[in-house]
């Protein structure tokens, strides 16, 4: 049987009102989309609509109210005009609602479903909302993976006996730490925490997509392309869940003919895994004053490129971290170069966003870095095949533990 949220979200995408009048009942709908028994979510982790949802069943084998039936006279603006943004949202009850389809959100979803399935509670509903069009689309990081947590979560993630194993991990084979001057570099001592023995060089984008597939196999409902726009609260001020964004708004913020009201997900626990400076996380922090007695969060901007280089220059598993040039001494930051996969090199530069020089351009500094002899020697003769930039948190900021809403994490 389709989950209520799966049916509603699919119908929202497929149905459009033929005029500016917003329909308030489903009396005119002759069919209802239903999945096969094995289906767990409306869309696959890749963002494509699951073909299992294409089967239609006759009307009457399961009906859901699609739109609020609130009287139209209560939905008028100050001039008496009908305002569809005042309509009640449809809602769905779930056990856990996770906002954000990054590694943290997916790992939490997987663990929760593992525990529920082990306890025999296969009806335990975990949903995950991701604003990107597909899982992993907004993931940019390098990276070098320390596998302890993943080994505990999915022990066979690299096992040759696992047909669904992750196939894009390059074992780390060597570490270098360099201090860069304008035209040269020299080795500096390696801090113990930078030792990467036993770690793997991966694409976090690939790993996130792989985690999404494993989550769906366990029964997690994943909805890419739906952004959570606001938190929903109970009367006592505790977090009740989230609401997705309204669609079909014009540039002036007014509804167009294609307007669609967002949907609410009410959950026993709401987990926010939005990443750096998430909008809902900021709402919770402000509402419950979670920054009190804590240090301010610091941020950085990371710029990254993936290059395909000549085979004779490729050194599989080599990890190089560097500091110094091109950044001035009063600016926090550093750079990296990882050899992974088949003749691939990941290079990047992180610049602290508290840099004091307002004319400093992280992009221009990254261009300088690629012309430094340490990087130029590797990149020359290769080609850039992908690039990206992303803000990130640079230092942990401990929040107050006296949060008055245990329903949100």
Tab-separated table of C-alpha atoms in Angstrom:
chain	number	residue	atom	x	y	z
A	1	UNK	CA	0.000	0.000	0.000
A	2	UNK	CA	1.365	3.393	-0.871
A	3	UNK	CA	2.280	5.669	1.976
A	4	UNK	CA	0.046	8.710	2.139
A	5	UNK	CA	3.001	11.025	1.570
A	6	UNK	CA	4.126	9.091	-1.517
A	7	UNK	CA	0.721	9.379	-3.156
A	8	UNK	CA	0.281	13.046	-2.287
A	9	UNK	CA	3.712	14.088	-3.467
A	10	UNK	CA	3.333	12.255	-6.774
A	11	UNK	CA	-0.082	13.763	-7.426
A	12	UNK	CA	1.232	17.227	-6.601
A	13	UNK	CA	3.811	16.832	-9.335
A	14	UNK	CA	1.427	15.388	-11.932
A	15	UNK	CA	-1.721	17.453	-11.389
A	16	UNK	CA	-2.109	21.119	-12.226
A	17	UNK	CA	-5.291	23.219	-11.881
A	18	UNK	CA	-6.695	24.279	-15.231
A	19	UNK	CA	-7.440	27.784	-13.986
A	20	UNK	CA	-6.554	30.023	-11.101
A	21	UNK	CA	-9.261	28.311	-9.054
A	22	UNK	CA	-7.598	25.874	-6.661
A	23	UNK	CA	-9.546	22.579	-6.364
A	24	UNK	CA	-10.345	21.664	-2.793
A	25	UNK	CA	-11.479	18.037	-3.127
A	26	UNK	CA	-10.432	14.950	-5.032
A	27	UNK	CA	-13.909	14.185	-6.339
A	28	UNK	CA	-12.816	14.603	-9.943
A	29	UNK	CA	-9.871	12.222	-9.701
A	30	UNK	CA	-10.626	8.922	-11.397
A	31	UNK	CA	-7.454	7.058	-10.529
A	32	UNK	CA	-4.990	6.780	-7.704
A	33	UNK	CA	-1.338	5.838	-7.989
A	34	UNK	CA	-0.264	2.892	-5.883
A	35	UNK	CA	3.096	1.099	-5.674
A	36	UNK	CA	3.785	-2.594	-5.516
A	37	UNK	CA	4.258	-4.198	-2.130
A	38	UNK	CA	8.072	-3.893	-2.194
A	39	UNK	CA	8.191	-0.170	-2.797
A	40	UNK	CA	9.592	2.029	-0.064
A	41	UNK	CA	9.640	5.518	-1.504
A	42	UNK	CA	8.300	7.499	-4.401
A	43	UNK	CA	11.641	8.212	-6.028
A	44	UNK	CA	14.871	6.287	-6.243
A	45	UNK	CA	18.048	7.744	-4.791
A	46	UNK	CA	19.015	8.909	-8.276
A	47	UNK	CA	16.003	11.227	-8.345
A	48	UNK	CA	14.204	9.290	-11.080
A	49	UNK	CA	10.616	8.356	-10.441
A	50	UNK	CA	10.426	4.710	-9.416
A	51	UNK	CA	8.846	2.654	-12.214
A	52	UNK	CA	6.987	0.618	-9.602
A	53	UNK	CA	4.713	3.617	-9.070
A	54	UNK	CA	3.460	3.687	-12.645
A	55	UNK	CA	0.730	1.094	-12.065
A	56	UNK	CA	-2.720	2.628	-11.650
A	57	UNK	CA	-5.599	1.093	-9.713
A	58	UNK	CA	-9.289	1.968	-9.973
A	59	UNK	CA	-10.659	4.759	-7.920
A	60	UNK	CA	-12.114	3.653	-4.634
A	61	UNK	CA	-9.301	1.327	-3.513
A	62	UNK	CA	-7.749	4.025	-1.392
A	63	UNK	CA	-8.722	7.676	-1.177
A	64	UNK	CA	-6.828	10.579	0.335
A	65	UNK	CA	-7.962	14.183	0.671
A	66	UNK	CA	-5.640	16.244	-1.512
A	67	UNK	CA	-6.524	19.790	-0.572
A	68	UNK	CA	-7.857	21.544	2.466
A	69	UNK	CA	-11.652	21.947	2.538
A	70	UNK	CA	-11.455	25.112	4.603
A	71	UNK	CA	-14.174	27.553	3.556
A	72	UNK	CA	-12.968	29.943	0.882
A	73	UNK	CA	-14.324	32.943	2.737
A	74	UNK	CA	-11.713	32.311	5.432
A	75	UNK	CA	-8.911	32.319	2.863
A	76	UNK	CA	-9.224	35.895	1.668
A	77	UNK	CA	-6.732	38.723	1.945
A	78	UNK	CA	-7.534	42.195	3.254
A	79	UNK	CA	-9.179	43.087	-0.067
A	80	UNK	CA	-11.431	40.047	-0.058
A	81	UNK	CA	-9.505	38.210	-2.779
A	82	UNK	CA	-8.929	34.483	-2.504
A	83	UNK	CA	-5.403	33.798	-1.233
A	84	UNK	CA	-4.357	30.151	-1.728
A	85	UNK	CA	-1.300	30.585	0.506
A	86	UNK	CA	-3.708	30.657	3.472
A	87	UNK	CA	-4.973	27.162	2.709
A	88	UNK	CA	-4.244	24.441	5.223
A	89	UNK	CA	-1.437	22.114	4.210
A	90	UNK	CA	-1.906	18.412	3.827
A	91	UNK	CA	-0.078	16.472	6.540
A	92	UNK	CA	1.312	13.008	7.099
A	93	UNK	CA	2.316	11.284	10.334
A	94	UNK	CA	5.719	9.576	10.425
A	95	UNK	CA	8.004	8.292	13.143
A	96	UNK	CA	11.193	10.151	12.157
A	97	UNK	CA	11.607	12.965	9.635
A	98	UNK	CA	15.164	13.684	8.484
A	99	UNK	CA	15.945	16.920	6.636
A	100	UNK	CA	19.043	16.619	4.468
A	101	UNK	CA	20.292	13.747	2.339
A	102	UNK	CA	23.992	14.039	3.080
A	103	UNK	CA	26.142	11.332	4.708
A	104	UNK	CA	24.963	12.212	8.233
A	105	UNK	CA	21.253	12.179	7.410
A	106	UNK	CA	21.506	8.967	5.397
A	107	UNK	CA	23.593	7.221	8.054
A	108	UNK	CA	21.011	8.157	10.696
A	109	UNK	CA	18.176	6.883	8.497
A	110	UNK	CA	19.981	3.594	7.855
A	111	UNK	CA	20.717	3.009	11.541
A	112	UNK	CA	17.150	3.782	12.608
A	113	UNK	CA	15.695	1.357	10.069
A	114	UNK	CA	18.242	-1.297	11.020
A	115	UNK	CA	17.183	-1.051	14.675
A	116	UNK	CA	13.478	-1.009	13.809
A	117	UNK	CA	13.755	-4.011	11.495
A	118	UNK	CA	15.786	-5.953	14.068
A	119	UNK	CA	13.025	-5.283	16.606
A	120	UNK	CA	10.419	-6.584	14.161
A	121	UNK	CA	8.857	-3.155	13.630
A	122	UNK	CA	8.977	-2.943	9.843
A	123	UNK	CA	6.152	-0.368	9.863
A	124	UNK	CA	8.434	2.158	11.578
A	125	UNK	CA	8.465	5.058	9.105
A	126	UNK	CA	11.626	7.043	8.451
A	127	UNK	CA	11.398	9.679	5.719
A	128	UNK	CA	14.214	11.799	4.342
A	129	UNK	CA	13.727	15.103	2.485
A	130	UNK	CA	16.487	16.345	0.175
A	131	UNK	CA	16.263	19.669	-1.673
A	132	UNK	CA	18.608	18.569	-4.481
A	133	UNK	CA	17.127	16.887	-7.531
A	134	UNK	CA	18.950	13.662	-6.655
A	135	UNK	CA	20.817	12.287	-3.673
A	136	UNK	CA	24.432	13.478	-3.662
A	137	UNK	CA	23.919	16.324	-6.138
A	138	UNK	CA	25.020	18.986	-3.631
A	139	UNK	CA	27.985	17.039	-2.222
A	140	UNK	CA	31.372	18.482	-3.208
A	141	UNK	CA	33.869	17.284	-0.590
A	142	UNK	CA	37.171	15.457	-1.459
A	143	UNK	CA	37.711	13.347	0.540
A	144	UNK	CA	39.811	11.074	2.744
A	145	UNK	CA	37.468	8.793	4.678
A	146	UNK	CA	38.250	7.445	8.148
A	147	UNK	CA	36.137	4.257	7.957
A	148	UNK	CA	35.483	3.389	11.621
A	149	UNK	CA	31.874	4.652	11.680
A	150	UNK	CA	31.039	3.172	8.270
A	151	UNK	CA	32.526	-0.183	9.313
A	152	UNK	CA	30.113	-0.222	12.255
A	153	UNK	CA	27.105	0.894	10.213
A	154	UNK	CA	27.633	-1.360	7.173
A	155	UNK	CA	30.413	-3.869	7.962
A	156	UNK	CA	30.419	-5.359	4.457
A	157	UNK	CA	30.620	-2.057	2.589
A	158	UNK	CA	33.882	-3.142	0.893
A	159	UNK	CA	33.467	-6.917	1.038
A	160	UNK	CA	34.082	-8.802	-2.213
A	161	UNK	CA	31.181	-11.082	-1.254
A	162	UNK	CA	28.753	-8.145	-1.196
A	163	UNK	CA	27.263	-7.532	-4.677
A	164	UNK	CA	26.199	-4.043	-3.530
A	165	UNK	CA	29.597	-3.082	-2.129
A	166	UNK	CA	31.048	0.393	-2.618
A	167	UNK	CA	33.472	0.107	-5.530
A	168	UNK	CA	35.164	3.497	-5.642
A	169	UNK	CA	37.498	3.509	-2.621
A	170	UNK	CA	41.260	3.937	-3.070
A	171	UNK	CA	43.372	2.845	-0.054
A	172	UNK	CA	45.618	5.611	1.272
A	173	UNK	CA	49.274	4.672	0.686
A	174	UNK	CA	51.297	7.736	1.575
A	175	UNK	CA	51.079	11.064	3.396
A	176	UNK	CA	52.891	14.313	2.708
A	177	UNK	CA	52.712	17.640	4.508
A	178	UNK	CA	54.279	20.622	2.726
A	179	UNK	CA	54.708	24.314	3.449
A	180	UNK	CA	54.484	26.345	0.241
A	181	UNK	CA	56.409	29.452	-0.687
A	182	UNK	CA	55.763	31.283	-3.946
A	183	UNK	CA	58.161	29.180	-6.021
A	184	UNK	CA	59.027	26.210	-3.850
A	185	UNK	CA	57.922	23.957	-0.980
A	186	UNK	CA	59.513	22.038	1.863
A	187	UNK	CA	58.307	19.216	4.127
A	188	UNK	CA	57.023	19.928	7.627
A	189	UNK	CA	56.254	17.486	10.493
A	190	UNK	CA	53.026	15.539	10.139
A	191	UNK	CA	50.542	16.069	13.015
A	192	UNK	CA	49.397	12.700	14.438
A	193	UNK	CA	45.762	13.361	13.520
A	194	UNK	CA	46.781	13.728	9.862
A	195	UNK	CA	48.033	10.129	9.664
A	196	UNK	CA	45.825	8.420	7.074
A	197	UNK	CA	47.003	4.827	7.464
A	198	UNK	CA	43.957	2.591	6.972
A	199	UNK	CA	41.873	5.365	5.415
A	200	UNK	CA	40.430	5.596	1.908
A	201	UNK	CA	40.328	8.296	-0.760
A	202	UNK	CA	36.797	8.525	-2.140
A	203	UNK	CA	34.339	10.788	-3.879
A	204	UNK	CA	31.858	11.773	-1.180
A	205	UNK	CA	29.327	12.360	-3.946
A	206	UNK	CA	29.602	8.693	-4.980
A	207	UNK	CA	29.455	7.488	-1.378
A	208	UNK	CA	26.332	9.556	-0.686
A	209	UNK	CA	24.536	8.100	-3.705
A	210	UNK	CA	25.549	4.611	-2.578
A	211	UNK	CA	24.238	5.258	0.954
A	212	UNK	CA	20.952	6.442	-0.536
A	213	UNK	CA	20.543	3.128	-2.348
A	214	UNK	CA	21.291	1.171	0.832
A	215	UNK	CA	18.770	3.290	2.769
A	216	UNK	CA	16.017	2.575	0.245
A	217	UNK	CA	16.746	-1.148	0.419
A	218	UNK	CA	16.058	-1.002	4.164
A	219	UNK	CA	12.756	0.824	3.694
A	220	UNK	CA	13.673	4.487	4.169
A	221	UNK	CA	11.353	6.781	2.188
A	222	UNK	CA	13.540	9.247	0.259
A	223	UNK	CA	12.073	12.331	-1.434
A	224	UNK	CA	14.661	14.270	-3.476
A	225	UNK	CA	13.572	17.590	-4.940
A	226	UNK	CA	11.530	18.629	-1.895
A	227	UNK	CA	12.970	21.365	0.308
A	228	UNK	CA	11.832	21.758	3.910
A	229	UNK	CA	11.034	25.455	4.273
A	230	UNK	CA	9.900	25.825	7.872
A	231	UNK	CA	9.462	24.035	11.157
A	232	UNK	CA	6.037	23.192	12.542
A	233	UNK	CA	5.493	23.539	16.291
A	234	UNK	CA	3.093	22.094	18.846
A	235	UNK	CA	1.094	24.372	21.133
A	236	UNK	CA	3.661	23.876	23.903
A	237	UNK	CA	6.466	25.138	21.647
A	238	UNK	CA	8.030	21.754	20.921
A	239	UNK	CA	8.907	20.788	17.359
A	240	UNK	CA	6.128	18.870	15.630
A	241	UNK	CA	7.747	18.421	12.223
A	242	UNK	CA	8.502	20.332	9.031
A	243	UNK	CA	6.669	21.823	6.062
A	244	UNK	CA	7.873	21.667	2.470
A	245	UNK	CA	8.010	24.788	0.347
A	246	UNK	CA	5.086	26.121	-1.681
A	247	UNK	CA	5.465	25.795	-5.455
A	248	UNK	CA	4.189	28.017	-8.241
A	249	UNK	CA	4.981	31.433	-6.741
A	250	UNK	CA	5.823	34.361	-8.983
A	251	UNK	CA	8.788	36.689	-8.599
A	252	UNK	CA	6.561	39.024	-6.604
A	253	UNK	CA	5.798	36.214	-4.170
A	254	UNK	CA	2.193	35.904	-5.331
A	255	UNK	CA	0.674	32.562	-6.373
A	256	UNK	CA	0.485	31.722	-10.064
A	257	UNK	CA	-2.021	29.388	-11.714
A	258	UNK	CA	0.374	26.511	-11.091
A	259	UNK	CA	0.470	27.190	-7.329
A	260	UNK	CA	0.777	24.146	-5.080
A	261	UNK	CA	0.644	24.300	-1.295
A	262	UNK	CA	3.479	22.653	0.589
A	263	UNK	CA	2.987	19.601	2.756
A	264	UNK	CA	3.562	19.024	6.473
A	265	UNK	CA	5.294	15.992	7.930
A	266	UNK	CA	4.525	15.456	11.615
A	267	UNK	CA	7.108	13.282	13.350
A	268	UNK	CA	7.897	11.933	16.787
A	269	UNK	CA	11.475	13.087	16.176
A	270	UNK	CA	12.729	15.594	13.593
A	271	UNK	CA	16.410	15.330	12.682
A	272	UNK	CA	18.101	18.257	10.929
A	273	UNK	CA	21.103	17.305	8.798
A	274	UNK	CA	21.167	20.336	6.510
A	275	UNK	CA	24.893	20.912	6.509
A	276	UNK	CA	26.608	24.266	6.836
A	277	UNK	CA	24.378	27.124	8.062
A	278	UNK	CA	21.085	25.320	7.366
A	279	UNK	CA	17.938	27.450	7.362
A	280	UNK	CA	15.891	25.237	9.710
A	281	UNK	CA	18.858	24.749	12.009
A	282	UNK	CA	19.159	28.526	12.316
A	283	UNK	CA	15.462	28.707	13.250
A	284	UNK	CA	15.885	26.145	16.029
A	285	UNK	CA	19.070	27.763	17.344
A	286	UNK	CA	17.393	31.170	17.504
A	287	UNK	CA	14.096	29.965	18.990
A	288	UNK	CA	15.712	27.968	21.795
A	289	UNK	CA	18.813	30.160	22.237
A	290	UNK	CA	21.149	27.222	21.673
A	291	UNK	CA	24.183	29.463	21.090
A	292	UNK	CA	24.257	30.743	24.642
A	293	UNK	CA	27.485	30.005	26.514
A	294	UNK	CA	29.140	28.724	23.323
A	295	UNK	CA	31.818	29.934	20.951
A	296	UNK	CA	30.698	31.345	17.579
A	297	UNK	CA	30.734	28.946	14.650
A	298	UNK	CA	33.474	29.584	12.072
A	299	UNK	CA	33.210	28.851	8.368
A	300	UNK	CA	35.386	28.316	5.327
A	301	UNK	CA	34.973	28.237	1.571
A	302	UNK	CA	36.297	25.171	-0.215
A	303	UNK	CA	37.098	25.173	-3.945
A	304	UNK	CA	37.749	21.837	-5.627
A	305	UNK	CA	38.585	20.397	-9.034
A	306	UNK	CA	38.954	16.836	-10.332
A	307	UNK	CA	41.660	16.326	-12.966
A	308	UNK	CA	42.456	13.388	-15.197
A	309	UNK	CA	46.245	13.253	-15.487
A	310	UNK	CA	48.752	11.277	-17.593
A	311	UNK	CA	49.328	7.744	-16.210
A	312	UNK	CA	53.067	8.352	-15.709
A	313	UNK	CA	52.269	11.119	-13.203
A	314	UNK	CA	49.658	9.156	-11.272
A	315	UNK	CA	50.592	7.851	-7.799
A	316	UNK	CA	47.602	5.881	-6.499
A	317	UNK	CA	46.720	6.576	-2.869
A	318	UNK	CA	49.121	9.495	-2.375
A	319	UNK	CA	47.786	12.237	-0.086
A	320	UNK	CA	49.373	15.690	0.040
A	321	UNK	CA	48.258	18.485	2.359
A	322	UNK	CA	49.856	21.917	2.215
A	323	UNK	CA	49.715	25.339	3.823
A	324	UNK	CA	51.203	28.756	3.214
A	325	UNK	CA	51.180	30.141	-0.348
A	326	UNK	CA	49.021	31.529	-1.920
A	327	UNK	CA	47.254	32.721	1.247
A	328	UNK	CA	48.753	35.530	3.355
A	329	UNK	CA	49.913	34.739	6.874
A	330	UNK	CA	46.864	36.391	8.476
A	331	UNK	CA	44.376	34.186	6.602
A	332	UNK	CA	43.367	30.706	7.721
A	333	UNK	CA	43.387	27.999	5.061
A	334	UNK	CA	45.205	25.194	3.300
A	335	UNK	CA	45.234	23.003	0.216
A	336	UNK	CA	45.274	19.349	-0.797
A	337	UNK	CA	46.038	16.939	-3.624
A	338	UNK	CA	44.730	13.341	-3.612
A	339	UNK	CA	45.532	10.639	-6.208
A	340	UNK	CA	42.604	8.210	-6.501
A	341	UNK	CA	40.620	6.036	-8.898
A	342	UNK	CA	42.050	5.640	-12.394
A	343	UNK	CA	44.501	8.480	-13.057
A	344	UNK	CA	42.325	10.959	-11.146
A	345	UNK	CA	43.565	13.758	-8.896
A	346	UNK	CA	41.445	15.832	-6.530
A	347	UNK	CA	42.899	19.269	-5.763
A	348	UNK	CA	41.439	22.020	-3.650
A	349	UNK	CA	41.876	25.095	-1.491
A	350	UNK	CA	40.034	26.034	1.705
A	351	UNK	CA	39.909	29.693	2.768
A	352	UNK	CA	38.516	30.785	6.130
A	353	UNK	CA	35.608	33.161	5.580
A	354	UNK	CA	36.958	35.500	8.245
A	355	UNK	CA	39.807	36.628	5.953
A	356	UNK	CA	40.616	40.273	6.854
A	357	UNK	CA	41.420	41.517	3.333
A	358	UNK	CA	38.096	42.388	1.639
A	359	UNK	CA	39.782	42.336	-1.794
A	360	UNK	CA	41.021	38.761	-1.432
A	361	UNK	CA	39.383	36.454	-4.000
A	362	UNK	CA	39.372	32.740	-3.051
A	363	UNK	CA	38.870	31.885	-6.729
A	364	UNK	CA	41.955	33.848	-7.811
A	365	UNK	CA	44.004	32.319	-4.987
A	366	UNK	CA	42.994	28.873	-6.240
A	367	UNK	CA	44.218	29.756	-9.742
A	368	UNK	CA	47.584	30.787	-8.276
A	369	UNK	CA	47.790	27.485	-6.409
A	370	UNK	CA	47.461	25.449	-9.617
A	371	UNK	CA	50.485	27.265	-11.076
A	372	UNK	CA	52.672	26.463	-8.069
A	373	UNK	CA	55.432	23.958	-9.034
A	374	UNK	CA	54.106	21.306	-6.612
A	375	UNK	CA	50.731	21.239	-8.369
A	376	UNK	CA	51.780	22.272	-11.870
A	377	UNK	CA	54.140	19.307	-12.195
A	378	UNK	CA	51.205	16.918	-11.632
A	379	UNK	CA	48.490	18.764	-13.573
A	380	UNK	CA	50.466	19.622	-16.698
A	381	UNK	CA	49.207	17.534	-19.606
A	382	UNK	CA	45.957	16.678	-17.820
A	383	UNK	CA	42.456	18.079	-18.065
A	384	UNK	CA	39.900	19.314	-15.550
A	385	UNK	CA	36.764	17.179	-15.707
A	386	UNK	CA	34.705	18.635	-12.827
A	387	UNK	CA	34.770	21.481	-10.331
A	388	UNK	CA	32.755	22.962	-7.492
A	389	UNK	CA	32.769	25.160	-4.411
A	390	UNK	CA	31.052	24.825	-1.059
A	391	UNK	CA	30.917	26.565	2.302
A	392	UNK	CA	31.810	24.384	5.268
A	393	UNK	CA	32.130	24.568	9.027
A	394	UNK	CA	35.734	24.894	10.141
A	395	UNK	CA	35.517	24.413	13.909
A	396	UNK	CA	32.985	22.641	16.076
A	397	UNK	CA	30.581	24.886	17.949
A	398	UNK	CA	29.115	23.241	21.032
A	399	UNK	CA	25.445	24.132	21.437
A	400	UNK	CA	23.598	24.333	24.730
A	401	UNK	CA	22.362	20.949	25.919
A	402	UNK	CA	19.414	22.515	27.696
A	403	UNK	CA	17.248	22.510	24.569
A	404	UNK	CA	13.541	22.633	25.542
A	405	UNK	CA	12.515	20.569	22.480
A	406	UNK	CA	13.806	16.975	22.611
A	407	UNK	CA	11.719	16.252	19.493
A	408	UNK	CA	14.363	17.946	17.302
A	409	UNK	CA	18.018	16.969	16.874
